[in-house]
Coordinates of C-alpha atoms in Angstrom, one line a residue:
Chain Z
X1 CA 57.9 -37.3 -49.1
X2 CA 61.8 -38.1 -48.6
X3 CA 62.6 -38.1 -45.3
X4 CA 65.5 -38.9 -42.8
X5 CA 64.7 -40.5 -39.6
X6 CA 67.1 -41.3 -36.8
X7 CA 66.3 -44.9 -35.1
X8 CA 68.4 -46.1 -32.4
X9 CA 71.4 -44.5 -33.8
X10 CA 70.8 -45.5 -37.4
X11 CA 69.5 -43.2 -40.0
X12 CA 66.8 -44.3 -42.3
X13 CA 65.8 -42.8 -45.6
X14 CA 62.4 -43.1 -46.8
X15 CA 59.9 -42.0 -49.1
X16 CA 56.8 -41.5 -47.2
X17 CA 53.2 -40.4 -47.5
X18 CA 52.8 -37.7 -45.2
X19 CA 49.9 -39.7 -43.3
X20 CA 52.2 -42.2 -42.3
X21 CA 52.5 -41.9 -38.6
X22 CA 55.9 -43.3 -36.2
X23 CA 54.5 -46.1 -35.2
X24 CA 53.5 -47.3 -38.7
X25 CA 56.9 -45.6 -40.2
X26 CA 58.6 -48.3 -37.6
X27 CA 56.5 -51.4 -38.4
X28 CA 55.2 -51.2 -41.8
X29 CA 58.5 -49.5 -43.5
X30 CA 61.4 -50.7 -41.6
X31 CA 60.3 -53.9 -40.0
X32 CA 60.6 -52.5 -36.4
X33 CA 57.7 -54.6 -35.1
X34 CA 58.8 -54.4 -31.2
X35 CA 56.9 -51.6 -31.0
X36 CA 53.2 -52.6 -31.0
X37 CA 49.9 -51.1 -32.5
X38 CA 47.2 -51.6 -29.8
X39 CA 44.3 -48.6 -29.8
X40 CA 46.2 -46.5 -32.2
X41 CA 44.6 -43.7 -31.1
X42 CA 47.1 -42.9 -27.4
X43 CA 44.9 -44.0 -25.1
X44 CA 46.8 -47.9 -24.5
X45 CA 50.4 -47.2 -24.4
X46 CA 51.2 -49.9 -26.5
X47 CA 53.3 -47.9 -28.9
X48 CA 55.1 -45.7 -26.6
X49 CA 58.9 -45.0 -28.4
X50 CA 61.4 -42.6 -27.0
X51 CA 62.1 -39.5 -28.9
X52 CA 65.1 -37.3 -27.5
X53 CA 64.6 -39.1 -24.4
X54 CA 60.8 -38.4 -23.7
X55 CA 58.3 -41.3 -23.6
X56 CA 55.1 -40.7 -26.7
X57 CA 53.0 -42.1 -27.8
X58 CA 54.1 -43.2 -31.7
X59 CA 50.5 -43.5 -33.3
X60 CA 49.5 -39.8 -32.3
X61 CA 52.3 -38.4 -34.8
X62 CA 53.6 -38.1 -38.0
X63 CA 57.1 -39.4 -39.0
X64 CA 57.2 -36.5 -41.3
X65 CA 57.4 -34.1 -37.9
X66 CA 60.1 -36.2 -36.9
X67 CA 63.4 -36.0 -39.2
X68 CA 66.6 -34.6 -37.0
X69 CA 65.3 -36.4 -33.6
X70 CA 66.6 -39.4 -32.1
X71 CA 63.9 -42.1 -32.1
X72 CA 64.5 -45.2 -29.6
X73 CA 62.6 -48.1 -30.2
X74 CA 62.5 -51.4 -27.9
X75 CA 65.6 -52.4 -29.9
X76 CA 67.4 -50.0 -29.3
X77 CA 67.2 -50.4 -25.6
X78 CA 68.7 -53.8 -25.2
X79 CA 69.1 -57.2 -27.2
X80 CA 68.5 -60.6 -26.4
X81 CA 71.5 -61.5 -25.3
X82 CA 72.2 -58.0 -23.2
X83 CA 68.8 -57.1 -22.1
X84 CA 68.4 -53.4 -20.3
X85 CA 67.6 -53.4 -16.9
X86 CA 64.1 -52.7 -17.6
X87 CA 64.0 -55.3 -19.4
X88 CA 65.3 -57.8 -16.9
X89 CA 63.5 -57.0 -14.3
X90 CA 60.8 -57.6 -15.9
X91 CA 61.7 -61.4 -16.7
X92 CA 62.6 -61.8 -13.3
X93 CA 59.2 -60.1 -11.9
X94 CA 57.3 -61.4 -14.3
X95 CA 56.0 -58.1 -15.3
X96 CA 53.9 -59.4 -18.4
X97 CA 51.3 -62.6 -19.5
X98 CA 50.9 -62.2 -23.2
X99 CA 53.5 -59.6 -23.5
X100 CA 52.2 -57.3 -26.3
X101 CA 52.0 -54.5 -24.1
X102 CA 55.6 -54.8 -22.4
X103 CA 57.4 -52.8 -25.2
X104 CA 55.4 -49.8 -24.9
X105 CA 55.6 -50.7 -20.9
X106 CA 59.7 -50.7 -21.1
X107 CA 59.9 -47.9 -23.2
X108 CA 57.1 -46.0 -20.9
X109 CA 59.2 -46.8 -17.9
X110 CA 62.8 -46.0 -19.4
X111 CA 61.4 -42.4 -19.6
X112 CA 59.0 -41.9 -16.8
X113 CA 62.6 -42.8 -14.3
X114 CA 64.4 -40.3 -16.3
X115 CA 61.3 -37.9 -15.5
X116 CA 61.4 -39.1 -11.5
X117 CA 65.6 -38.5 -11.4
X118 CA 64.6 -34.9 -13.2
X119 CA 62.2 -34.5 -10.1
X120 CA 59.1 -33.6 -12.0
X121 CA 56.1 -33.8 -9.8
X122 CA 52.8 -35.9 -10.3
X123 CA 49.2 -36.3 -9.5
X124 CA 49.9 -37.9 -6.5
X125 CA 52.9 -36.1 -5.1
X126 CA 51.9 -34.2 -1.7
X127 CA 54.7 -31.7 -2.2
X128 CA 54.9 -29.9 -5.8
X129 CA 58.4 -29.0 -4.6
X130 CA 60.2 -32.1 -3.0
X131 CA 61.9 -34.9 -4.6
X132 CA 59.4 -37.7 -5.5
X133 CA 59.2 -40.9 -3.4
X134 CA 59.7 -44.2 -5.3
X135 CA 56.4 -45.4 -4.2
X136 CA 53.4 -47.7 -5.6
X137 CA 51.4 -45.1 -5.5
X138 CA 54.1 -42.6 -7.9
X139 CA 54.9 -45.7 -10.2
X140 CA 51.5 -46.5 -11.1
X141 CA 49.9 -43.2 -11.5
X142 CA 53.6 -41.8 -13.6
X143 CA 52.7 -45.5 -15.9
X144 CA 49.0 -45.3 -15.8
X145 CA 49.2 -44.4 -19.5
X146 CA 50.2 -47.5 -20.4
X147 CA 47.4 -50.3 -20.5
X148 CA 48.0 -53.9 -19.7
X149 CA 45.0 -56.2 -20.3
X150 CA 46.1 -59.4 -18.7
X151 CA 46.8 -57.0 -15.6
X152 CA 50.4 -58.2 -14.8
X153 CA 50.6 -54.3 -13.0
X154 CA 51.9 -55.5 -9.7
X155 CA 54.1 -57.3 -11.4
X156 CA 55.1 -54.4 -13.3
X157 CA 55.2 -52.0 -10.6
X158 CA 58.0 -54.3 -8.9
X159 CA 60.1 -54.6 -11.6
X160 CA 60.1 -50.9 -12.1
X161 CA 60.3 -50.7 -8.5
X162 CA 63.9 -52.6 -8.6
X163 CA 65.4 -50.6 -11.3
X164 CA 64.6 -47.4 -9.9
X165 CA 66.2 -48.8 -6.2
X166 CA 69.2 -50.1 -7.9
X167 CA 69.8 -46.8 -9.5
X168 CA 69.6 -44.4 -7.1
X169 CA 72.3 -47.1 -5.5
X170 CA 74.4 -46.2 -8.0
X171 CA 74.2 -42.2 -8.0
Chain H
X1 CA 42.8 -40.8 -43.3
X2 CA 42.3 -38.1 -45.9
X3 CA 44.9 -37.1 -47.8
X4 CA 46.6 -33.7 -47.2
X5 CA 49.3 -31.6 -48.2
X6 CA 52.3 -30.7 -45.3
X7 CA 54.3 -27.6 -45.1
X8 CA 57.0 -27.0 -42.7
X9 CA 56.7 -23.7 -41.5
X10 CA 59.8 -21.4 -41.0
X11 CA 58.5 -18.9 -39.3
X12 CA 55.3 -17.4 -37.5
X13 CA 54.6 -15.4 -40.3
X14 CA 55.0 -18.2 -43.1
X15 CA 53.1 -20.3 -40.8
X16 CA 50.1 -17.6 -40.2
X17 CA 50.0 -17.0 -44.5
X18 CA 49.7 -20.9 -45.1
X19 CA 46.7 -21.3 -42.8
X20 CA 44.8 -18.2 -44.0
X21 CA 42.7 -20.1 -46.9
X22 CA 41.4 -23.1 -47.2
X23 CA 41.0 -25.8 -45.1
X24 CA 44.3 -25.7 -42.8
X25 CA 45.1 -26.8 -39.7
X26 CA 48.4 -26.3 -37.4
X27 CA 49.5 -29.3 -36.1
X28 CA 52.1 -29.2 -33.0
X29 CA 51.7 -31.9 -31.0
X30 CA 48.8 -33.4 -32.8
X31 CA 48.1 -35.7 -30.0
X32 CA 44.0 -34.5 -30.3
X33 CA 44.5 -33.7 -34.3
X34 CA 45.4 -36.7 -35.5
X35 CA 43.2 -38.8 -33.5
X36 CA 40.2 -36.6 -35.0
X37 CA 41.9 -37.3 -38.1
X38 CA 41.9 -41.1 -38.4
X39 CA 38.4 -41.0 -37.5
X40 CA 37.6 -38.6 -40.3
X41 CA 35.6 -35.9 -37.5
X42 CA 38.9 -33.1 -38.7
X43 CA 39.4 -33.1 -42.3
X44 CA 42.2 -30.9 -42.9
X45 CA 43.3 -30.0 -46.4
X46 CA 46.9 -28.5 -45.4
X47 CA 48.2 -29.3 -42.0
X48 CA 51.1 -26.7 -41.5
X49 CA 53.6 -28.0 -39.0
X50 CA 54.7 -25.5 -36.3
X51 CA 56.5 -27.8 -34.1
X52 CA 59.9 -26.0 -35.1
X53 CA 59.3 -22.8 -34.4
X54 CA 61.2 -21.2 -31.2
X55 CA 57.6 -20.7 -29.3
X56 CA 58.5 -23.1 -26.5
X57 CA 60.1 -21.0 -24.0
X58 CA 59.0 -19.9 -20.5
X59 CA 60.3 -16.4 -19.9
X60 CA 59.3 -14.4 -17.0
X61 CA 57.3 -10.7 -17.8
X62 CA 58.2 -7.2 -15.9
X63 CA 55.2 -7.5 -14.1
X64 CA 56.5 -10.7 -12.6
X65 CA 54.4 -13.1 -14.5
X66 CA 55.4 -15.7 -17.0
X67 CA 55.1 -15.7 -20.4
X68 CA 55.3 -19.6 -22.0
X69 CA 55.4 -20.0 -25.3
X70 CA 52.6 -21.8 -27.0
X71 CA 54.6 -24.4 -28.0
X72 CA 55.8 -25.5 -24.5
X73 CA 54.7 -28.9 -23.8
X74 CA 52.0 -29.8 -21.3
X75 CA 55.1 -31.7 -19.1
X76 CA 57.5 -29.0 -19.7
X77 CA 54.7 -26.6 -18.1
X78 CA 54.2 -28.7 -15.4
X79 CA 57.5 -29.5 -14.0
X80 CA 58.6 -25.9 -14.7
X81 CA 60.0 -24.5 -10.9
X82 CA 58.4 -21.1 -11.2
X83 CA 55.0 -22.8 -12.1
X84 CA 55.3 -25.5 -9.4
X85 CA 56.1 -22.9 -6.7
X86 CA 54.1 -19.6 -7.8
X87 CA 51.1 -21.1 -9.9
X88 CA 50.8 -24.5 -8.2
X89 CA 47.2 -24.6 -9.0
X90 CA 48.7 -24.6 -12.7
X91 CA 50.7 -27.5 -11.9
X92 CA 48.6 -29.5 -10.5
X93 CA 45.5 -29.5 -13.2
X94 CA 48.5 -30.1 -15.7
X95 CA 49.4 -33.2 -14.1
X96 CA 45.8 -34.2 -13.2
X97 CA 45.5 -34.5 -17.1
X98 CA 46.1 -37.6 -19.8
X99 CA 48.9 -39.5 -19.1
X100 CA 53.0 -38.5 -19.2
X101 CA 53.3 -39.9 -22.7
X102 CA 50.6 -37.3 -24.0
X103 CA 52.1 -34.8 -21.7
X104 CA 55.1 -35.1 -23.5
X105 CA 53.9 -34.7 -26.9
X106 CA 50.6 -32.0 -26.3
X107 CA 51.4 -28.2 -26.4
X108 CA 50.0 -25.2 -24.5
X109 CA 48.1 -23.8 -27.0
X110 CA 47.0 -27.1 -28.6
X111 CA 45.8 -27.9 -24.9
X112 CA 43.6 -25.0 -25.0
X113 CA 42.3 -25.6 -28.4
X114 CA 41.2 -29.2 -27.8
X115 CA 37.9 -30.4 -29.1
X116 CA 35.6 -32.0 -26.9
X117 CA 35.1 -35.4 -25.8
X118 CA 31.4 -35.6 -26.4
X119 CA 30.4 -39.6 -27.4
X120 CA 28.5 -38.2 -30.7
X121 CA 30.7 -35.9 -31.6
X122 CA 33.1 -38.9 -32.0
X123 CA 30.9 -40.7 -33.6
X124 CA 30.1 -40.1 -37.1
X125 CA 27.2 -42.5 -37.3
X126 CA 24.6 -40.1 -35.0
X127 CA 23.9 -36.6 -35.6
X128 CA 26.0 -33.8 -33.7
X129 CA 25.7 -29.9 -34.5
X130 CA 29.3 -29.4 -33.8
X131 CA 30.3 -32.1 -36.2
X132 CA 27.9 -31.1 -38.8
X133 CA 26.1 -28.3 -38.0
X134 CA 22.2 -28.1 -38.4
X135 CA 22.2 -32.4 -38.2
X136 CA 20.8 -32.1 -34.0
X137 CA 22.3 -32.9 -31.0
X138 CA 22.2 -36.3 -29.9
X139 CA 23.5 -35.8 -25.8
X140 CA 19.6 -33.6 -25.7
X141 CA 17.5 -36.8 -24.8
X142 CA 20.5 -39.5 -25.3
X143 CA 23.6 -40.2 -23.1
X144 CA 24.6 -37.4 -21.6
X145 CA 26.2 -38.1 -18.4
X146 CA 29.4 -36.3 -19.0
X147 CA 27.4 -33.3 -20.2
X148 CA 27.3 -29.5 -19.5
X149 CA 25.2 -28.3 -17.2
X150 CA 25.9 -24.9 -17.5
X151 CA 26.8 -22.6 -20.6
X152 CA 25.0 -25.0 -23.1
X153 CA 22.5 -24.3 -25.6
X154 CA 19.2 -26.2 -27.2
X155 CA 22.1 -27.1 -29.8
X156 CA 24.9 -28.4 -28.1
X157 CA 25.9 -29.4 -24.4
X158 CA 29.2 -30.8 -25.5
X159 CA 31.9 -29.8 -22.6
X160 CA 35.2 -28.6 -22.8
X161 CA 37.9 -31.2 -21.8
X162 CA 40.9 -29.1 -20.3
X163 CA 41.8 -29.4 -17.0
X164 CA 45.2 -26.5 -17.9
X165 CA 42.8 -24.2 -18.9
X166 CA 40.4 -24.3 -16.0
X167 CA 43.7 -23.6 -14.0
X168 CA 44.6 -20.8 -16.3
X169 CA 41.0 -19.1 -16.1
X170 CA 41.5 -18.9 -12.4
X171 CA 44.8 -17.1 -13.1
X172 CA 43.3 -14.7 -15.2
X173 CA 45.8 -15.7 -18.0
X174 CA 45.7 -13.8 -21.0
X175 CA 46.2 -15.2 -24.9
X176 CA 48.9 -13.4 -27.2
X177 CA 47.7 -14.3 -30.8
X178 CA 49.4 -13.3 -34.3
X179 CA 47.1 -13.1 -37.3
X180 CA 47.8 -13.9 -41.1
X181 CA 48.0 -9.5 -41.6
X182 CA 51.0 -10.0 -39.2
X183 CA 49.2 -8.0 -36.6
X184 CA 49.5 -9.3 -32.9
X185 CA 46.5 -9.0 -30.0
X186 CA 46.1 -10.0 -26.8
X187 CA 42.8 -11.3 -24.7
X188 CA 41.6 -12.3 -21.4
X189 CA 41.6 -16.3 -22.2
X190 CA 37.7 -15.9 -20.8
X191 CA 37.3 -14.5 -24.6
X192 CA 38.4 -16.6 -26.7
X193 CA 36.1 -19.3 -26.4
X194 CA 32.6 -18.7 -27.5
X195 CA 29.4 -20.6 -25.9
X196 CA 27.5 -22.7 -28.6
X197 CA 24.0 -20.9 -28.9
X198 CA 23.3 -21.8 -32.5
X199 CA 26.5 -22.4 -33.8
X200 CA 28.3 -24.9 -31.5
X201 CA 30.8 -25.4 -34.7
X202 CA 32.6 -22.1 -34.1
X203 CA 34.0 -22.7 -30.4
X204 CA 36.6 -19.5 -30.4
X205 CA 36.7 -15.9 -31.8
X206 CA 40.0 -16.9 -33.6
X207 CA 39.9 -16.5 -37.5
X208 CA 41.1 -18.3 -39.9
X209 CA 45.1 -17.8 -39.9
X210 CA 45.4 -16.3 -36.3
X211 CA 48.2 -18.6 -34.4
X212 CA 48.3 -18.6 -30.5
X213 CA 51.8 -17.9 -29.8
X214 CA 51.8 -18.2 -25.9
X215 CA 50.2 -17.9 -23.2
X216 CA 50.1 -15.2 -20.3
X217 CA 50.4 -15.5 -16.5
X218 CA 49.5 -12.7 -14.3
X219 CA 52.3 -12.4 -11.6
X220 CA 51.7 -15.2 -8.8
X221 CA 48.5 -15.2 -6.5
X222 CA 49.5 -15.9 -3.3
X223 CA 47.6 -18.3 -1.1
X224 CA 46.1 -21.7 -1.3
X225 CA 46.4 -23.2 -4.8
X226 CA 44.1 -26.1 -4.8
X227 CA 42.9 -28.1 -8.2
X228 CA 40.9 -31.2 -7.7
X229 CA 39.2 -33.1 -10.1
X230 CA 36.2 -36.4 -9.8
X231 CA 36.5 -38.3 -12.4
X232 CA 35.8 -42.3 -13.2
X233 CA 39.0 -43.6 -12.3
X234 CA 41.6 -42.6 -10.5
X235 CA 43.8 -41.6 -13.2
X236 CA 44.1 -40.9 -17.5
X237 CA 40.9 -39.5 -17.4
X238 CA 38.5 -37.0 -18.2
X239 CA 37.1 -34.9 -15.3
X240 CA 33.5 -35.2 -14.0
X241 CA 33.6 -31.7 -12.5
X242 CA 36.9 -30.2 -11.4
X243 CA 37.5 -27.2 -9.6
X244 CA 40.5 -25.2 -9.3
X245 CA 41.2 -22.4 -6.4
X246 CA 43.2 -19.7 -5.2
X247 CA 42.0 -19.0 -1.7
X248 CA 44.0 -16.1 0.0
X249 CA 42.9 -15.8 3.9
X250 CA 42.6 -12.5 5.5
X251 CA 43.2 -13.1 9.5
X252 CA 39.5 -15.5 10.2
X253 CA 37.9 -14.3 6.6
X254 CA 38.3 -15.0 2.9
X255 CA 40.8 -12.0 1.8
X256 CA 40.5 -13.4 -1.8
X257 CA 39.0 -16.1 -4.1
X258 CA 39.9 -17.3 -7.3
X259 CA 37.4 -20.3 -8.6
X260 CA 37.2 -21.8 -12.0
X261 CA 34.9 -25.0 -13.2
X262 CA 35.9 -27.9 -14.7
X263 CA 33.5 -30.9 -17.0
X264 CA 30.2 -28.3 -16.5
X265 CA 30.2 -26.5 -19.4
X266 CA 31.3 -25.8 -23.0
X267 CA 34.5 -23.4 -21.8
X268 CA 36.1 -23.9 -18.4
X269 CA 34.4 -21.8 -16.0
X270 CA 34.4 -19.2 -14.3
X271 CA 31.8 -17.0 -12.6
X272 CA 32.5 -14.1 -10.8
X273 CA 29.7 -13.5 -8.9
X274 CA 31.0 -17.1 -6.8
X275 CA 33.9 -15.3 -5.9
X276 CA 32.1 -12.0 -4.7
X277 CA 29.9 -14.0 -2.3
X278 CA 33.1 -15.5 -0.5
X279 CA 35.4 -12.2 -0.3
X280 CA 35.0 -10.8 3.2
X281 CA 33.4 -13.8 4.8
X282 CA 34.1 -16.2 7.1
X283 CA 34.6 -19.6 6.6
X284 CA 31.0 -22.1 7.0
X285 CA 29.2 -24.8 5.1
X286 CA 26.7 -22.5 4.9
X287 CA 28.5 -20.2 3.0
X288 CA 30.0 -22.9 0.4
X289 CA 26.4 -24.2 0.2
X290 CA 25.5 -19.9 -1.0
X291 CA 28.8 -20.1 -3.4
X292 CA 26.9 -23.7 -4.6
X293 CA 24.2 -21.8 -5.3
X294 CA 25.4 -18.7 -7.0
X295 CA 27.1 -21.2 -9.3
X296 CA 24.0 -23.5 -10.2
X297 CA 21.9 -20.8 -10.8
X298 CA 21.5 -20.9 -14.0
X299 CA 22.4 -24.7 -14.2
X300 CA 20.2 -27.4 -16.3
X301 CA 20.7 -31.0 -15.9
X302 CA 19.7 -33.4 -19.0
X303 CA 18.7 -36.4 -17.0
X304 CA 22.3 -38.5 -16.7
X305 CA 24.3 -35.3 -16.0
X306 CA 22.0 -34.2 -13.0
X307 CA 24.5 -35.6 -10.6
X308 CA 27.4 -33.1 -11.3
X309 CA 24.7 -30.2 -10.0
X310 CA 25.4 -32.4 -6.5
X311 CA 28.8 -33.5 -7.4
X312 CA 30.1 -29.7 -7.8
X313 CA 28.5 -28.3 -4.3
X314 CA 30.4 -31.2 -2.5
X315 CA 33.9 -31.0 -4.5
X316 CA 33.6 -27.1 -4.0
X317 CA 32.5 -27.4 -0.3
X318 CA 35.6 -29.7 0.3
X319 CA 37.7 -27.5 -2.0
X320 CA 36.7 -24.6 0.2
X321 CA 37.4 -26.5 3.4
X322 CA 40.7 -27.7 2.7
X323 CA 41.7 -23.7 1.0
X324 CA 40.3 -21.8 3.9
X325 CA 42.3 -23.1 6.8
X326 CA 43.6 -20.2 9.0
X327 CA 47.1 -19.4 8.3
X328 CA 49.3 -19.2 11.2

């Protein structure tokens, strides 16, 4: 099939077999390889892309279901030489070992702040109504579907931990 | 993964005439499609797409329930105000399940259609009826920990997954369904799913071509919404045995009870003959202990799966506790 799809502000045109899923839309057929292939079946996290602003999970659909929405990948989020916050922070927290995971991680966390700021509620909010607290205990369970073997989640909990401080700062 | 043909559907109607013959799936989310897909367990022909069509609203009904469209995502659902104040039990089994990423992605209707999670059914090297029906089930006599106790059959003792839907059995939700003749019904959620017996292929009284289009909340049950689930880690997993409640005191005694099961059987759970022995009562351990037993009546344990029998008298007992406080 001919499709469209919009990647960080770019539009692509491809021909694809309707099989082909996001994930391997991004890596195989336009050399996006931030984004990594880890279970490729949404239970590691590795994939995670933004699509109009919500984290998914990039294996678990087809790129065919996908033409007219706004796909962010890792590179879209921030370059070497200007890095997101995210992104930073996790240098400077040392929020990885191996690092395959840290894309899908990023991308994970750019949405899951954008869901906390929206005030959505999670498994381990006491009050279904209230604003949520920037806690451990909120970070980890809003990031628990992303998977990192060589367990660098305190680490990773920090870093998120800083961007979300710095932010509400700002506001 | 097979090879199938994809259609865009336009509408309801187009989408309802594409899935009529053959072997066609809708695909919305696809987040528990495609998986079953690239292990070749679903082997759709035609996957029609119904992601587009404008069946992902939440609208409040005249009788002061909520209608939400069967396209509304599983997040959406949960962060939703009215559900978060008026059907927190709702909420909370919502965001008890998967992880945000999948929350984002899965749909209301697709939630409720999910298959199960059994090991064999997942694995197309050992037998399973529900995978291929008359091969034998391999849970009878193998692994079976995460098995039903309740509602299987000599074929199958595969359970069902959802925790939204144990939530919505509670609430008494209802399912609004358009068929391929274009004619809409509606029914109590409790029947659409179908208990194995001899054909634990055939999980719902949907036929082919008949679309979900939303969901139906009764208007808000006042008192304690509670939904807890046991599972194997503390979070992006399946549950063990979960319960959900709606506990509505009456002065010292239980005015009304709303309880459905989670992880014990093939269809979330609900028994009303559990709630009956509460209504009227006063709060005791000795009365959750009789609700215990109303429930496991009927149960059958297969060996690794015996535990939940325990497990669901002590979640429910603590469920009960923590719902029956006195208000002041």
């Amino acid at each position: 099939m001919h499709i469209t799809l919009s990647i960080n502000g770019k539009d692509h045109e491809l021909d694809l077999d309707p099989r082909t899923s996001v994930l391997d839309a991004l890596r195989d057929h336009l050399d996006l390889i931030g984004t990594k292939k880890g279970c490729d079946h949404g239970q590691c996290g590795a994939c995670t892309v933004l699509v109009n602003g919500r984290r998914i999970n990039s294996c678990l659909t087809l790129a065919v279901m996908h033409e007219g929405d706004a796909i962010t990948t890792i590179e879209g989020l921030g370059t070497p030489e200007a890095l997101s916050p995210l992104q930073a922070a996790f240098v400077a927290h040392d929020g990885f070992q191996c690092g395959y995971c840290t894309p899908g991680q990023i991308c994970s966390a750019t949405g899951m702040l954008e869901e906390m700021r929206a005030g959505w509620p999670s498994h381990v909010s006491e009050d279904l109504l209230a604003a949520p607290d920037l806690s451990d205990a909120e970070i980890s369970e809003r990031m628990s579907g992303n998977l990192c073997r060589c367990s660098a989640y305190t680490n990773i909990v920090a870093a998120i931990t800083e961007v979300a401080e710095a932010r509400d700062e700002a506001v | 993964m097979r090879p199938f043909e994809y259609h865009r559907a336009g509408s309801v109607a187009d989408a309802t005439t594409h899935a009529a013959s053959g072997a066609a799936r809708f695909i919305a989310g696809g987040t528990n499609l495609l998986d079953l897909m690239k292990l070749d367990i679903e082997r759709p022909e035609r996957l029609i797409d119904i992601s587009r069509l404008p069946l992902d609203a939440i609208e409040e009904n005249e009788d002061g329930g909520l209608r939400i469209g069967a396209l509304v995502s599983n997040a959406d659902l949960a962060a939703d105000l009215r559900v978060r104040r008026d059907h927190g039990v709702l909420s909370r089994a919502l965001l008890s399940g998967a992880s945000g990423q999948l929350r984002n992605k899965a749909t209301t209707a697709g939630n409720l259609l999910q298959r199960t999670r059994c090991y064999y059914f997942y694995n197309p090297a050992l037998p399973c009826n529900k995978r291929e029906p008359g091969s034998g089930c391999s849970a009878i006599g193998g692994r079976n920990r995460i098995h039903a106790i309740l509602g299987g059959s000599a074929q199958c003792i595969a359970t069902h997954p959802s925790d939204m839907a144990v939530a919505m059995m509670a609430l008494s939700a209802e399912v609004e369904v358009m068929s391929a003749g274009g004619e809409g019904r509606r029914l109590p959620l409790a029947e659409l799913y179908r208990l194995p017996g001899d054909t634990p292929h055939i999980e719902t009284v949907l036929n082919p071509g008949d679309l979900i289009t939303a969901v139906l909340l009764p208007a808000p049950l006042k008192g304690r919404h509670i939904y807890r689930k046991v599972r194997d880690r503390a979070s992006y997993a399946f549950a063990l045995v979960s319960v959900a409640a709606v506990i509505k005191m009456d002065g010292a005694t239980i005015g009304a009870a709303r309880l459905a099961f989670g992880g014990l059987a093939p269809m979330p759970w609900r028994d009303r003959a559990v709630e009956d022995v509460l209504i009227g009562q006063s709060p005791s351990s000795a009365l959750w202990n009789k609700a215990a037993d109303r429930l496991l009546a009927e149960a059958k344990g297969y060996g690794e799966n015996d535990f939940k029998s325990v497990l669901v008298r002590k979640t429910l007992a603590s469920v009960l506790s923590d719902a029956s406080v006195r208000e002041i």
